[in-house]
Amino acid sequence: MLACRRKPVPHTPVWFMRQAGRSLPEYLRVREGVPMLESCTRPELIVEITMQPVRRYAVDAAIFFSDIMVPLKAIGIDLDIKPGVGPVIADPIRDAAGLDALRPLVPDDVPYVTGAVRGLVGELGATPLIGFAGAPFTLASYLIEGGPSKNHDRTKAMMYGEPELWARLMDRLADITIAFLKVQVEAGASAIQLFDSWVGAVAPEDYAASVLPHTSRIFAEIEALGVPRIHFGVGTGELLGLMGEAGADVVGVDWRVPLDVAARRVPPGRALQGNLDPAILFAPWETVERRARDVLARGRAAEGHIFNLGHGVQPSTDPDVLARLTDLVQEASTEEAGT
Ligand code: CP3
């Protein structure tokens, strides 16, 4: 929390995107026979899965176990998360009539979220819980394409060719995202992260015209809740400045842009989060250590730094490497703070 606010910290805080999940044998055990989306509706399972990496790694934050598609499922969109594929939508939204499927989200749609966050806050004690949601562009891409997409062609076609329909779709998604984040913060989450994972596909001018107004509205509405806001996307090197203007306190950076360079791209008053390449965890430990120390050193150029990977933990990652990395970051940055 201190790092998000760009205040002095005892050590650089560290957590990992997708720290819960398939890289952990204890996750695979409790998920056995339970479909992904169902697991997100069972508070006791959400609490257990969220706690698993906290127990194993002593990371400085927990991330709520859920998925960016959960609020859409909760308002009645017919969708599934297929293992090894990702979210799949039965009836993609491609015209004005399709928008009717997107009704507002109310807290009663997601009682399991409220219940699980409350339970977690009790169990976590001083460890902060990060709530999260998907940002409108990334959600729109799944809804329009009907599933995962490499180029987001139909999504961009609507953005370029039907700007009014696009704006109405983005507005509705922003409302749902705001409501979903509020539920988590009101139940006790101490920070939020907005994932715009696929927005790196958009050029800066189009981002400014067709995406930024919606993400800015989300951050503005969450501001009143008083919790730090983190904003992350993949392949967003050219967008970091604009993403920093959207209103988040922390900008997440993938592994493509060194943090000292990223620090010059975001406006003043922002902390950075990132950005070790998740694939480095497959290299020998000496390489992991050298690259992690480099991330820490470059992170000192930022006004605040939260250590993370540049994207989520890969399922085949060895949890022991993440444990060692967590210790390294906490110890190496303690030494630095003392010098
Ligand atoms: O530990 C955490 O980070 C919290 C849990 C979390 C999940 N999804 C659980 C999950 C978070 C933060 C997400 C967000 C999410 N979901 C994003 C944004 C983050 C990112 O990675 O860029 C996106 C794009 C999604 C959509 C989604 N859901 C994808 C692409 C997949 C992977 C599909 C696959 O099988 O490869 C999912 C499924 C999913 N969400 C899993 C987990 C642990 C794996 C499902 C399983 O265990 O069977």
Coordinates of N, CA and C and ligand atoms in Angstrom, one line a residue, residues 16-22 27 31 36 63-69 81-87 132 138 142 195 197-198 232 234 311, ligand 1:
F16 N 2.6 -11.7 -7.4 CA 2.6 -12.2 -8.8 C 1.2 -12.3 -9.4
M17 N 1.1 -11.7 -10.6 CA -0.2 -12.0 -11.3 C -0.3 -13.5 -11.5
R18 N -1.5 -14.0 -11.3 CA -1.8 -15.5 -11.4 C -0.9 -16.2 -10.4
Q19 N -0.7 -15.7 -9.2 CA 0.1 -16.4 -8.2 C -0.7 -17.6 -7.7
A20 N -2.1 -17.5 -7.8 CA -2.9 -18.7 -7.5 C -3.2 -19.3 -8.9
G21 N -3.3 -20.6 -8.9 CA -3.7 -21.3 -10.1 C -2.8 -22.5 -10.4
R22 N -2.8 -22.8 -11.7 CA -2.3 -24.2 -12.1 C -0.9 -24.5 -11.8
Y27 N -3.6 -26.1 -5.6 CA -4.7 -25.6 -6.4 C -5.4 -26.7 -7.3
R31 N -9.3 -27.9 -7.0 CA -10.1 -27.6 -8.2 C -10.6 -28.9 -8.9
M36 N -14.0 -24.0 -13.7 CA -13.4 -22.7 -13.3 C -14.5 -21.7 -12.8
I63 N -4.1 -11.7 -4.2 CA -5.1 -11.2 -5.2 C -6.3 -12.1 -5.2
F64 N -7.4 -11.5 -5.2 CA -8.7 -12.2 -5.0 C -8.8 -13.2 -6.1
F65 N -9.2 -14.5 -5.8 CA -9.4 -15.5 -6.8 C -10.8 -15.3 -7.5
S66 N -10.7 -15.0 -8.7 CA -12.0 -14.8 -9.5 C -11.5 -14.8 -11.0
D67 N -12.3 -14.2 -11.8 CA -11.9 -14.0 -13.2 C -12.6 -12.8 -13.8
I68 N -12.0 -12.2 -14.8 CA -12.6 -11.0 -15.4 C -13.9 -11.3 -16.0
M69 N -14.2 -12.5 -16.3 CA -15.5 -12.9 -16.9 C -16.7 -13.0 -15.8
I81 N -15.5 -20.8 -19.3 CA -14.1 -20.7 -19.4 C -13.6 -22.1 -19.7
K82 N -13.1 -22.3 -20.9 CA -12.7 -23.6 -21.3 C -11.2 -23.8 -21.0
P83 N -10.8 -24.9 -20.3 CA -9.4 -25.1 -19.9 C -8.5 -25.1 -21.2
G84 N -7.4 -24.4 -21.1 CA -6.5 -24.4 -22.2 C -6.9 -23.4 -23.3
V85 N -8.1 -22.9 -23.3 CA -8.6 -22.0 -24.3 C -8.8 -20.6 -23.7
G86 N -9.7 -20.5 -22.8 CA -10.1 -19.2 -22.2 C -11.6 -19.0 -22.3
P87 N -12.0 -17.8 -22.1 CA -13.4 -17.5 -22.1 C -14.1 -17.7 -23.5
F132 N -10.0 -7.1 -8.2 CA -9.7 -6.7 -9.6 C -10.9 -6.8 -10.5
T138 N -10.8 -5.0 -23.0 CA -10.5 -6.5 -22.9 C -11.8 -7.3 -22.8
Y142 N -13.6 -10.1 -25.7 CA -14.1 -11.4 -25.6 C -15.6 -11.4 -26.0
F195 N -7.4 -4.9 -15.1 CA -6.7 -5.6 -16.2 C -7.2 -5.2 -17.5
S197 N -5.8 -6.3 -20.4 CA -4.7 -7.2 -20.9 C -4.5 -7.0 -22.4
W198 N -5.5 -6.9 -23.2 CA -5.3 -6.9 -24.6 C -5.3 -5.5 -25.3
F232 N -3.1 -2.3 -15.6 CA -2.2 -3.2 -16.3 C -2.6 -3.6 -17.6
V234 N -0.9 -5.7 -21.5 CA 0.3 -6.4 -22.1 C 0.6 -5.7 -23.4
H311 N 3.7 -10.4 -16.8 CA 2.3 -11.0 -17.0 C 2.2 -12.1 -16.1
Ligands
CP3_1 O1 -4.0 -15.3 -9.0 C1 -4.6 -14.4 -9.7 O2 -4.0 -13.7 -10.5 C2 -6.1 -14.3 -9.5 C3 -6.9 -15.0 -10.4 C4 -7.2 -14.5 -11.9 C5 -7.7 -15.4 -12.8 N1 -8.0 -14.8 -13.9 C6 -7.9 -16.9 -12.5 C7 -7.9 -17.8 -13.6 C8 -7.1 -13.3 -12.5 C9 -6.6 -12.0 -12.0 C10 -7.7 -13.4 -13.8 C11 -7.9 -12.4 -14.7 C12 -8.0 -12.7 -16.2 N2 -8.8 -13.6 -16.7 C13 -7.4 -11.9 -17.2 C14 -6.6 -10.7 -17.0 C15 -5.2 -11.1 -16.6 C16 -4.3 -11.6 -17.6 O3 -3.9 -12.8 -17.5 O4 -4.0 -10.9 -18.6 C17 -7.8 -12.5 -18.4 C18 -7.4 -12.0 -19.8 C19 -8.7 -13.6 -18.1 C20 -9.4 -14.5 -19.1 C21 -9.0 -15.9 -18.9 N3 -9.4 -16.7 -17.8 C22 -8.0 -16.6 -19.5 C23 -7.2 -16.0 -20.7 C24 -7.8 -17.8 -18.9 C25 -6.8 -18.9 -19.2 C26 -7.4 -20.0 -20.0 C27 -6.4 -21.2 -20.0 O5 -6.9 -22.3 -19.6 O6 -5.3 -21.1 -20.4 C28 -8.8 -17.9 -17.9 C29 -9.0 -19.0 -16.9 C30 -8.4 -18.8 -15.6 N4 -8.6 -17.6 -14.8 C31 -7.6 -19.7 -14.8 C32 -7.3 -19.1 -13.6 C33 -6.5 -19.6 -12.5 C34 -7.1 -21.1 -15.3 C35 -8.3 -22.0 -15.3 C36 -8.1 -23.3 -14.6 O7 -7.4 -23.4 -13.6 O8 -8.7 -24.2 -15.1

